[in-house]
Coordinates of N, CA and C in Angstrom, one line a residue:
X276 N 74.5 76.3 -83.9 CA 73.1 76.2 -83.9 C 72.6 75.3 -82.8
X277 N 73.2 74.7 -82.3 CA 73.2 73.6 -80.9 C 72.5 72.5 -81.2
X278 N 71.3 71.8 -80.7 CA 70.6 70.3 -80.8 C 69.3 71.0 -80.4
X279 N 68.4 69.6 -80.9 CA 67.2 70.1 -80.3 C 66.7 68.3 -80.1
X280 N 65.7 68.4 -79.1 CA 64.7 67.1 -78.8 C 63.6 67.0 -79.3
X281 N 63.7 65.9 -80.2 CA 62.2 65.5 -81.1 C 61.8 64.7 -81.3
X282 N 60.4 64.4 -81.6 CA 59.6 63.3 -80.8 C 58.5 63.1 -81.8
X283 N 58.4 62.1 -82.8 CA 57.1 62.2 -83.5 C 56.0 61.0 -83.6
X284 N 55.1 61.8 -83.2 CA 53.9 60.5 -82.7 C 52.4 60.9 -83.0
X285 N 51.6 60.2 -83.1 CA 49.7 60.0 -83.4 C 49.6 60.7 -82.0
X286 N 48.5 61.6 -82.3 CA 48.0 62.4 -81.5 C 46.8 61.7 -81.7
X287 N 46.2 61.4 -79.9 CA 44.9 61.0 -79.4 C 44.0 62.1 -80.1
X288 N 43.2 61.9 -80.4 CA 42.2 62.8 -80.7 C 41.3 63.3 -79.5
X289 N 40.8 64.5 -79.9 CA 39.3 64.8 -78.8 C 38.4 64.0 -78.8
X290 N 37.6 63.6 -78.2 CA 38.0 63.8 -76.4 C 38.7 63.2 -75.6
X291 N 39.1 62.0 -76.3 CA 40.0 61.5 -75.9 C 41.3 61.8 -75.2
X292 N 42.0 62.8 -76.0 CA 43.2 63.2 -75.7 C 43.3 63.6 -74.5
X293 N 42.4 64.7 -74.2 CA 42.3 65.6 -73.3 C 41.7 64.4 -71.8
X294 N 40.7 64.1 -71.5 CA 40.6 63.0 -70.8 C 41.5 62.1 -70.4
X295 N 42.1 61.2 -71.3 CA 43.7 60.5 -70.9 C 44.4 61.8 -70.1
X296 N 44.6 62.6 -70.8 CA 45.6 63.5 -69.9 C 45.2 64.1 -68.6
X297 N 43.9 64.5 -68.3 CA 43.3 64.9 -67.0 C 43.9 63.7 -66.1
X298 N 43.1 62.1 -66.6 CA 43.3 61.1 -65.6 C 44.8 60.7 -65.2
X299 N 45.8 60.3 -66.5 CA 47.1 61.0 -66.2 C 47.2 61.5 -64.9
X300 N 47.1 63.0 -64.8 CA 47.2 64.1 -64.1 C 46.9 63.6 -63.0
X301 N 45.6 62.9 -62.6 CA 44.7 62.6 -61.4 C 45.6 62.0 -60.8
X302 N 46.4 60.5 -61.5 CA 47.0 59.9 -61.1 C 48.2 60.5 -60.1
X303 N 49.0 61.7 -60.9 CA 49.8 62.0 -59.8 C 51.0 62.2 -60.8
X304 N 51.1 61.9 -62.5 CA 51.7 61.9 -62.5 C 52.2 63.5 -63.0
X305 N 53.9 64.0 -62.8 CA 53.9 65.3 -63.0 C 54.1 66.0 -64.1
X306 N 54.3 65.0 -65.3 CA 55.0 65.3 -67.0 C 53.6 65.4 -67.8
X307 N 52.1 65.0 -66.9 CA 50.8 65.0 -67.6 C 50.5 65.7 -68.6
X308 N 51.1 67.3 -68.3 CA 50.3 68.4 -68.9 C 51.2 68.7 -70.0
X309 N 52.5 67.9 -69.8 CA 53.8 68.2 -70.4 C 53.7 67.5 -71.9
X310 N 53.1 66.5 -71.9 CA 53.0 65.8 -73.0 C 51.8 65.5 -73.5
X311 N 51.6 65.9 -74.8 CA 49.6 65.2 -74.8 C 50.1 64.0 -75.6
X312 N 48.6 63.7 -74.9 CA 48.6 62.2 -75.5 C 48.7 61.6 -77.1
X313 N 49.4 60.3 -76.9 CA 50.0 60.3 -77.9 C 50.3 59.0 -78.1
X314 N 50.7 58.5 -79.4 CA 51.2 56.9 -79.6 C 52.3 57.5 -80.1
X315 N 53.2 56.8 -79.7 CA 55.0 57.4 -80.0 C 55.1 56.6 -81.5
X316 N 55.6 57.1 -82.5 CA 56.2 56.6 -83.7 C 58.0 56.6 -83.7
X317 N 58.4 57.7 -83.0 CA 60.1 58.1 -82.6 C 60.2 58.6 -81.1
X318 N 60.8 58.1 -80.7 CA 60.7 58.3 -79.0 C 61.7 59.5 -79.0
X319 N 62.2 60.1 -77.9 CA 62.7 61.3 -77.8 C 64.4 61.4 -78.1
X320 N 64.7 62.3 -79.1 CA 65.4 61.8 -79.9 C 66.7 63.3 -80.1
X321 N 67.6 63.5 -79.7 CA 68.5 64.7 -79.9 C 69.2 64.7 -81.0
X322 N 69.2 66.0 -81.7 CA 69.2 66.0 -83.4 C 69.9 67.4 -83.4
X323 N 70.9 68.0 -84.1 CA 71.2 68.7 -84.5 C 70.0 69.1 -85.2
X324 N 70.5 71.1 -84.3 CA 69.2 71.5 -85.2 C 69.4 72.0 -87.0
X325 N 70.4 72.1 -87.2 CA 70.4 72.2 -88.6 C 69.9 71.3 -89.4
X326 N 69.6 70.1 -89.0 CA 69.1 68.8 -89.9 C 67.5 69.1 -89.9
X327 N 66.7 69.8 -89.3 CA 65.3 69.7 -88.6 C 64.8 70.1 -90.4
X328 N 65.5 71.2 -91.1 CA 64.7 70.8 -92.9 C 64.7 69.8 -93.3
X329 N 65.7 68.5 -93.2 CA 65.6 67.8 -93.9 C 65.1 66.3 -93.2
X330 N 64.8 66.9 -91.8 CA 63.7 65.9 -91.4 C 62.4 66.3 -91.5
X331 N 62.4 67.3 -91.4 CA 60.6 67.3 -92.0 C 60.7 67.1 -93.5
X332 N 61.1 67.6 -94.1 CA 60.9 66.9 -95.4 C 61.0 65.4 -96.1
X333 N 61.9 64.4 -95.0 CA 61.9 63.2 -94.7 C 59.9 62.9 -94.1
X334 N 59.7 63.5 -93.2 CA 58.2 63.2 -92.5 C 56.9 63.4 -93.8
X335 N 57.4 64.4 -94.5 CA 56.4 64.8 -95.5 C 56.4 63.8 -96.6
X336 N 57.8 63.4 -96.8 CA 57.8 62.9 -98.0 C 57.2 60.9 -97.8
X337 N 57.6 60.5 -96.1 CA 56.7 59.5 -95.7 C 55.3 59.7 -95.5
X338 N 54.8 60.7 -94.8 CA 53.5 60.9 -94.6 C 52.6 60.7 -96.1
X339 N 53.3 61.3 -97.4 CA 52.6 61.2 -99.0 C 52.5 59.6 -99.1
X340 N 52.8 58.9 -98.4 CA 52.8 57.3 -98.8 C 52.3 56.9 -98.0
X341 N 51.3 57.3 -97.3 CA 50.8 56.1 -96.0 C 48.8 56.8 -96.3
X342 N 48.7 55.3 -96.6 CA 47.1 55.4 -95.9 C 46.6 55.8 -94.9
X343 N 45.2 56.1 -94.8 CA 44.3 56.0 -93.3 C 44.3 55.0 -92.9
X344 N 44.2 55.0 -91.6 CA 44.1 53.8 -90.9 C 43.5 53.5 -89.7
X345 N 42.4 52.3 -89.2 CA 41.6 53.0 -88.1 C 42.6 52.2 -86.9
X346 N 42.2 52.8 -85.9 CA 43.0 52.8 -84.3 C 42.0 52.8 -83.2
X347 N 42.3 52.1 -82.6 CA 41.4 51.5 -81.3 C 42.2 51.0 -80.0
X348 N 41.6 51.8 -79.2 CA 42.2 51.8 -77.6 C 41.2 51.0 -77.0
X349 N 41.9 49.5 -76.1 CA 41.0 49.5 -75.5 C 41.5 48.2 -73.9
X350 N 41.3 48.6 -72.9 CA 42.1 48.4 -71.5 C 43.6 48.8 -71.2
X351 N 44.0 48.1 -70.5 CA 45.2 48.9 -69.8 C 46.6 47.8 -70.4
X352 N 47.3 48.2 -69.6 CA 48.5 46.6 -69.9 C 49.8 47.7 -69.3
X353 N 50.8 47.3 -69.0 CA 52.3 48.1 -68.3 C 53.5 47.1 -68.4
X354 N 54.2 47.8 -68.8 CA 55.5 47.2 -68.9 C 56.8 47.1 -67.9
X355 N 56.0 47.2 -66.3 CA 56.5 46.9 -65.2 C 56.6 45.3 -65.1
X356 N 57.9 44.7 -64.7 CA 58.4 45.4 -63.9 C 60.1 46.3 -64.5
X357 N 60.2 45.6 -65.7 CA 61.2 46.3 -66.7 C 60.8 47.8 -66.6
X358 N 59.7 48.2 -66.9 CA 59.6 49.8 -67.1 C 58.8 50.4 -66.6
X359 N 58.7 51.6 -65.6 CA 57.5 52.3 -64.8 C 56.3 52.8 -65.3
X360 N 56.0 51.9 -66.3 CA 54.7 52.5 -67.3 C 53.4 52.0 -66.8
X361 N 52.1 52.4 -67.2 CA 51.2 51.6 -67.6 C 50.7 52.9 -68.1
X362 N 50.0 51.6 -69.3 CA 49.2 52.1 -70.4 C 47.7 51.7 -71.2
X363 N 47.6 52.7 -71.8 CA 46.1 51.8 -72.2 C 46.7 51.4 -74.2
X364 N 46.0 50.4 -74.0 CA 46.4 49.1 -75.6 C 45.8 49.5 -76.7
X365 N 46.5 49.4 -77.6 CA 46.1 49.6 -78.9 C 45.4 47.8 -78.7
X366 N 44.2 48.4 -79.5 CA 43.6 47.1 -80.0 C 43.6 46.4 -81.5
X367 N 43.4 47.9 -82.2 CA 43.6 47.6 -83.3 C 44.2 49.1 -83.9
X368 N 45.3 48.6 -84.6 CA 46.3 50.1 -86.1 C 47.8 49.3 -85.4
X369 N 48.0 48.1 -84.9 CA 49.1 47.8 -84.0 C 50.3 47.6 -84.9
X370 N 49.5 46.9 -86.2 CA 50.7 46.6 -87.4 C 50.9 48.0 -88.1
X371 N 49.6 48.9 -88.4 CA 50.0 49.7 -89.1 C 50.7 51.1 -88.2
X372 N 50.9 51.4 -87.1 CA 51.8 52.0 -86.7 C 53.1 51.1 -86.5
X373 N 53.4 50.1 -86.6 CA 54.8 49.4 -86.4 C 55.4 49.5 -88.3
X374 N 54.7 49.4 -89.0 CA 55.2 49.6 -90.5 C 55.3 51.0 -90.1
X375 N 54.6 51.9 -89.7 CA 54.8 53.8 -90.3 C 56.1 53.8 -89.3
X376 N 56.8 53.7 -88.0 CA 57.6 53.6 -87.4 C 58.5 53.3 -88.2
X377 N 58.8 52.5 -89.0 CA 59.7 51.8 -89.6 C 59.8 52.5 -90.8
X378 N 59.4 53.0 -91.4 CA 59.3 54.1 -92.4 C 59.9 55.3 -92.0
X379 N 59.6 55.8 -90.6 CA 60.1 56.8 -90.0 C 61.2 56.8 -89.7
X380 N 61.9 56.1 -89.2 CA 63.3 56.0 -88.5 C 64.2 54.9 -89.7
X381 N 63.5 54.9 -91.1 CA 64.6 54.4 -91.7 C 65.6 54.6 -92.0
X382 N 66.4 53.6 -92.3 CA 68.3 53.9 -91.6 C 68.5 54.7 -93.0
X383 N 68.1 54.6 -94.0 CA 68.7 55.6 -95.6 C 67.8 56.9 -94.7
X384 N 67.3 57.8 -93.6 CA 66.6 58.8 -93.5 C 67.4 59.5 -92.5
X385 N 67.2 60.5 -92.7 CA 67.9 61.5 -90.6 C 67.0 61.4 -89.6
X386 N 66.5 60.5 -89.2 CA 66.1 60.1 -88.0 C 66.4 58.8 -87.7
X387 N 67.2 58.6 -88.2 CA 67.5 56.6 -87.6 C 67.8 56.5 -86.5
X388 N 67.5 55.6 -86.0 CA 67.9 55.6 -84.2 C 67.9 53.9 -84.1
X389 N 68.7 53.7 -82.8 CA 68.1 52.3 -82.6 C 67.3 52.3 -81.1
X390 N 66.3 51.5 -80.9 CA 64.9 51.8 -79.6 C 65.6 51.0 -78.4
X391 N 65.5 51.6 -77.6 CA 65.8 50.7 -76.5 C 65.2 49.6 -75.5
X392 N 64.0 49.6 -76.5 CA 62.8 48.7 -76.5 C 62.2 48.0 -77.7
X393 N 62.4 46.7 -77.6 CA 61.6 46.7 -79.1 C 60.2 47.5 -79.1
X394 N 59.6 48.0 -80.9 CA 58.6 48.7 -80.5 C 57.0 48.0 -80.7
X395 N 56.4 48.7 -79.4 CA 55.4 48.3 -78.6 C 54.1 49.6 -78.3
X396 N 53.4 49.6 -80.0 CA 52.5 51.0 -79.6 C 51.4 50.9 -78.9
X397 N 51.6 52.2 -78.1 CA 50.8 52.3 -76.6 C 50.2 53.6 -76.5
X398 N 49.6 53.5 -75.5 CA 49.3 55.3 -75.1 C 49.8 55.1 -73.3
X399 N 50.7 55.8 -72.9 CA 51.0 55.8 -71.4 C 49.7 56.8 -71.2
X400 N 49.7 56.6 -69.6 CA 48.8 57.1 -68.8 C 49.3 56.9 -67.4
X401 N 50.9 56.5 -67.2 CA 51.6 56.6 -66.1 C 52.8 56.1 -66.4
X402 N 53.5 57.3 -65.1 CA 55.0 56.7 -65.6 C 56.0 57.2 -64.7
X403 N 56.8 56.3 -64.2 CA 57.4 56.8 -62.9 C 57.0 57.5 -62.0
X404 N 56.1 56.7 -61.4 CA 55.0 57.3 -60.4 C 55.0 55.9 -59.6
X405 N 54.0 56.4 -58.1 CA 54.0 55.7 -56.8 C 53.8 54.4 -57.1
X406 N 53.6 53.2 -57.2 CA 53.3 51.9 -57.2 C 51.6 52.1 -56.9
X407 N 51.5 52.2 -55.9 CA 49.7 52.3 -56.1 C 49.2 53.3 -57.0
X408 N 49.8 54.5 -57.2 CA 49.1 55.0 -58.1 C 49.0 54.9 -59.4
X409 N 50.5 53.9 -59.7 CA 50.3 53.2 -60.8 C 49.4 52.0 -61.8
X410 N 48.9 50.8 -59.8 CA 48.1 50.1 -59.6 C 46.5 50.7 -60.4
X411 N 46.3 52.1 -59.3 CA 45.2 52.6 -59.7 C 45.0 52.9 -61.1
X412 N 46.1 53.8 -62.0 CA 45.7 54.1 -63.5 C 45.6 52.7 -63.9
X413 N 45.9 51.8 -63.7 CA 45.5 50.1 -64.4 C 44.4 49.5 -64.1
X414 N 44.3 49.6 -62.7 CA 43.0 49.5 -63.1 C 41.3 50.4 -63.4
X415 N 41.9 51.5 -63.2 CA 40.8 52.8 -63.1 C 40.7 52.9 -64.6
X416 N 41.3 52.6 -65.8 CA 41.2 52.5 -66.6 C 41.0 51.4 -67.8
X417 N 41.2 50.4 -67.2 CA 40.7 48.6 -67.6 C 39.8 48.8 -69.0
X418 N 38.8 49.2 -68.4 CA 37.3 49.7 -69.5 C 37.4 50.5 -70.1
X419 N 38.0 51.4 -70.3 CA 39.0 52.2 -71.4 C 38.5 52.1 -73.2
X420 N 37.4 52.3 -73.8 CA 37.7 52.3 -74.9 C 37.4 53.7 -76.0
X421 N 38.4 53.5 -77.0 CA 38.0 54.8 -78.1 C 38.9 54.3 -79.3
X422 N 38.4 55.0 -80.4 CA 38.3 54.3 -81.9 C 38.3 56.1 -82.3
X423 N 39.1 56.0 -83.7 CA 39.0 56.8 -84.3 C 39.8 56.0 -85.8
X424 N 40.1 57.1 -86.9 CA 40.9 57.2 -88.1 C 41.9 57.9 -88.2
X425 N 42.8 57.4 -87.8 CA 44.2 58.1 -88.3 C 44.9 58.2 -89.4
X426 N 45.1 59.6 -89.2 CA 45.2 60.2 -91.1 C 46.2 60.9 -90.9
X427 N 47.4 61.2 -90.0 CA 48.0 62.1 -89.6 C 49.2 61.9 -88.4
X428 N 50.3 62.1 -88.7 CA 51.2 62.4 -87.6 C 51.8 63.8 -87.2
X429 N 52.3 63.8 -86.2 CA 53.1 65.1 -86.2 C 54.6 65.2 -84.9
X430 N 55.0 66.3 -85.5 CA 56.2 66.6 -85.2 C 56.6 67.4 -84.3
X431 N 57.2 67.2 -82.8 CA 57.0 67.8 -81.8 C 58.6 68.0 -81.4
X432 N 58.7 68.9 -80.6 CA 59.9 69.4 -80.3 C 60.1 69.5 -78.4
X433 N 60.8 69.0 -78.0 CA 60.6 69.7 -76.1 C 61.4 70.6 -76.1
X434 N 60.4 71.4 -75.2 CA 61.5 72.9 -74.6 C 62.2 72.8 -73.3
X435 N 63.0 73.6 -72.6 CA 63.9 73.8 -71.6 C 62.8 73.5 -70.5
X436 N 61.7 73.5 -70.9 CA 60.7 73.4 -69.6 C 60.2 72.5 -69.5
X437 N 60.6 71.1 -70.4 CA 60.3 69.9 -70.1 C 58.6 69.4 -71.2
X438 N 58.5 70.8 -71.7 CA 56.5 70.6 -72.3 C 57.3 70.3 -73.9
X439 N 56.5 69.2 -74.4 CA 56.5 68.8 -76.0 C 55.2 69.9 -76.5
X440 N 55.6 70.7 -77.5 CA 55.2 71.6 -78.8 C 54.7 71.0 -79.8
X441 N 54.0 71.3 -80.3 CA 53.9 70.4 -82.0 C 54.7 71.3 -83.0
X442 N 55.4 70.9 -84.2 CA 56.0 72.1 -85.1 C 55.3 71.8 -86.1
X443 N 54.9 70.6 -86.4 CA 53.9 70.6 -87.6 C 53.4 69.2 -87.7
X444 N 51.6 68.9 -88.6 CA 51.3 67.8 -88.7 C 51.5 67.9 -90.0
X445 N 51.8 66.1 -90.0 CA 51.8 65.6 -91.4 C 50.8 64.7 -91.4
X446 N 49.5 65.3 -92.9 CA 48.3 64.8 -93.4 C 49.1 63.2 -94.2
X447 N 48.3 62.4 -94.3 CA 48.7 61.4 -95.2 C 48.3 61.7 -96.2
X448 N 48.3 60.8 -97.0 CA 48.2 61.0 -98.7 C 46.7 61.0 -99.3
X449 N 46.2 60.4 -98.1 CA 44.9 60.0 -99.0 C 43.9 60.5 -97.7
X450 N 44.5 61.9 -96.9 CA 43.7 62.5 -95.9 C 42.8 63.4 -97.0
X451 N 41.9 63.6 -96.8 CA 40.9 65.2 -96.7 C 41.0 66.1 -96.1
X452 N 41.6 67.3 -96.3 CA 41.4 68.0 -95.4 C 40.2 68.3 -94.5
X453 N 39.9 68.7 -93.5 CA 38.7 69.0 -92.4 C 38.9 70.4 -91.9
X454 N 37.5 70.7 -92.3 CA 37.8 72.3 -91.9 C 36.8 72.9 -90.8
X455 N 36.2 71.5 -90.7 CA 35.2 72.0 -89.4 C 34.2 70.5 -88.7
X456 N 34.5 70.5 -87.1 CA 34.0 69.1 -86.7 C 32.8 69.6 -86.2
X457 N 32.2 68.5 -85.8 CA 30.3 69.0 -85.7 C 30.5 70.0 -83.7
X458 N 29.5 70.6 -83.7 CA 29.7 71.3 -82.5 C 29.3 70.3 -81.4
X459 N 29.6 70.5 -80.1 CA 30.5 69.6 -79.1 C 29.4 70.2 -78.0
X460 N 29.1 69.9 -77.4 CA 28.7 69.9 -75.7 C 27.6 71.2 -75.5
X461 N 27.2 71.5 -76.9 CA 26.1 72.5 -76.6 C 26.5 74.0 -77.3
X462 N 28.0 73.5 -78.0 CA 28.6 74.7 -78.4 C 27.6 75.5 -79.6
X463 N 27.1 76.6 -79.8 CA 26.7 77.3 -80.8 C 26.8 77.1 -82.3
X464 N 28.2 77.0 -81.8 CA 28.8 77.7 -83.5 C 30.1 76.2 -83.9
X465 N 30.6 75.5 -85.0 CA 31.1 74.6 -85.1 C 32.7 75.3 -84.9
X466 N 33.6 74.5 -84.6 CA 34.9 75.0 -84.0 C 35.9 74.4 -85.2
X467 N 36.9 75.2 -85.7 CA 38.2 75.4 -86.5 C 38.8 74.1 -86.7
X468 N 38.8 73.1 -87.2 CA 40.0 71.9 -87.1 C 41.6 72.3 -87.6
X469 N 42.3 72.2 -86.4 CA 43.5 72.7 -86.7 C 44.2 71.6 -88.2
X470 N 45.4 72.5 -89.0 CA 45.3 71.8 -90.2 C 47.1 71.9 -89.7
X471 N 47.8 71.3 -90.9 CA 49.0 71.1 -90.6 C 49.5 72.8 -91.1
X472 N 50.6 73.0 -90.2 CA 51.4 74.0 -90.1 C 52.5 74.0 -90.9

């Protein structure tokens, strides 16, 4: 059945998402479109694929135990010269993604891993890219802020082509479902909120 690479992390929300990842892109870097934006909960992780049932049922059965929680982005920070990053900062959900991390990769679960970093939740916006244009996402981004409620993780997979997939989100316990967000930029008609798969 071979291995697969998986990755599970808080998805930026709209508009946000999509914006981090354009400027990303601007920057130069080439993995932009490859990955959406994201706070990593399990960094990229190779797993026998026969185990992938009883890690999502490990993710489901974590996700039923976690609160909402609010999350706030706000300036930049990079973990050069150790690592070719820079990023924009969680301001605030810092403890409550480092608890759900820890829930996720616990050692009684099939995802345990040990990090090659202690962990430090972020949203990249560069990475292994030019020194100036690294410069520039740090500071073109400084004033950087967005806020939302996070109610949800999910479970992504990379393909041979380098692009991360989602295979499914996991609602928390005490989400609501949402079956429709207010219409956006002039749009008509209100637009579908994708639900977990």
């Amino acid at each position: 059945m071979g291995t697969v690479t998986l990755g599970v992390s808080i998805a930026v929300p709209e508009p946000y998402g999509s914006l981090l990842q354009e400027r990303r892109a601007g920057f130069g870097d080439p993995a932009a479109h490859g990955i959406p934006t994201h706070v990593t909960l399990v960094p990229p992780t190779e797993v026998d694929a026969a185990r992938l049932p009883a890690i999502q049922a490990h993710l489901a059965e974590v996700a039923a135990g976690v609160r909402s929680f609010p999350v706030r982005l706000s300036g930049t920070g990079t973990f050069r010269p150790l690592s070719p990053v820079v990023y924009v900062t969680l301001a605030e959900g810092v403890s409550a993604c480092a608890w759900l991390q820890e829930r996720v990769r616990d050692e009684s679960g099939p995802l345990v891993r040990e990090l090659q970093f202690p962990y430090h939740p972020h949203v990249t916006v560069a990475h292994g890219i030019a020194e100036e244009a690294m410069d520039r996402a740090y500071a073109e981004l400084a004033d950087f802020e967005a806020a939302w409620t996070c109610s949800s993780f999910a479970l992504y997979e990379q393909g041979a082509d380098g692009v991360w997939r989602k295979l499914r989100v996991y609602e928390f316990g005490d989400a609501r479902p949402v079956t429709a967000v207010p219409a956006q930029g002039g749009a008509p008609v209100d637009e579908p909120f994708p639900t977990a798969g």
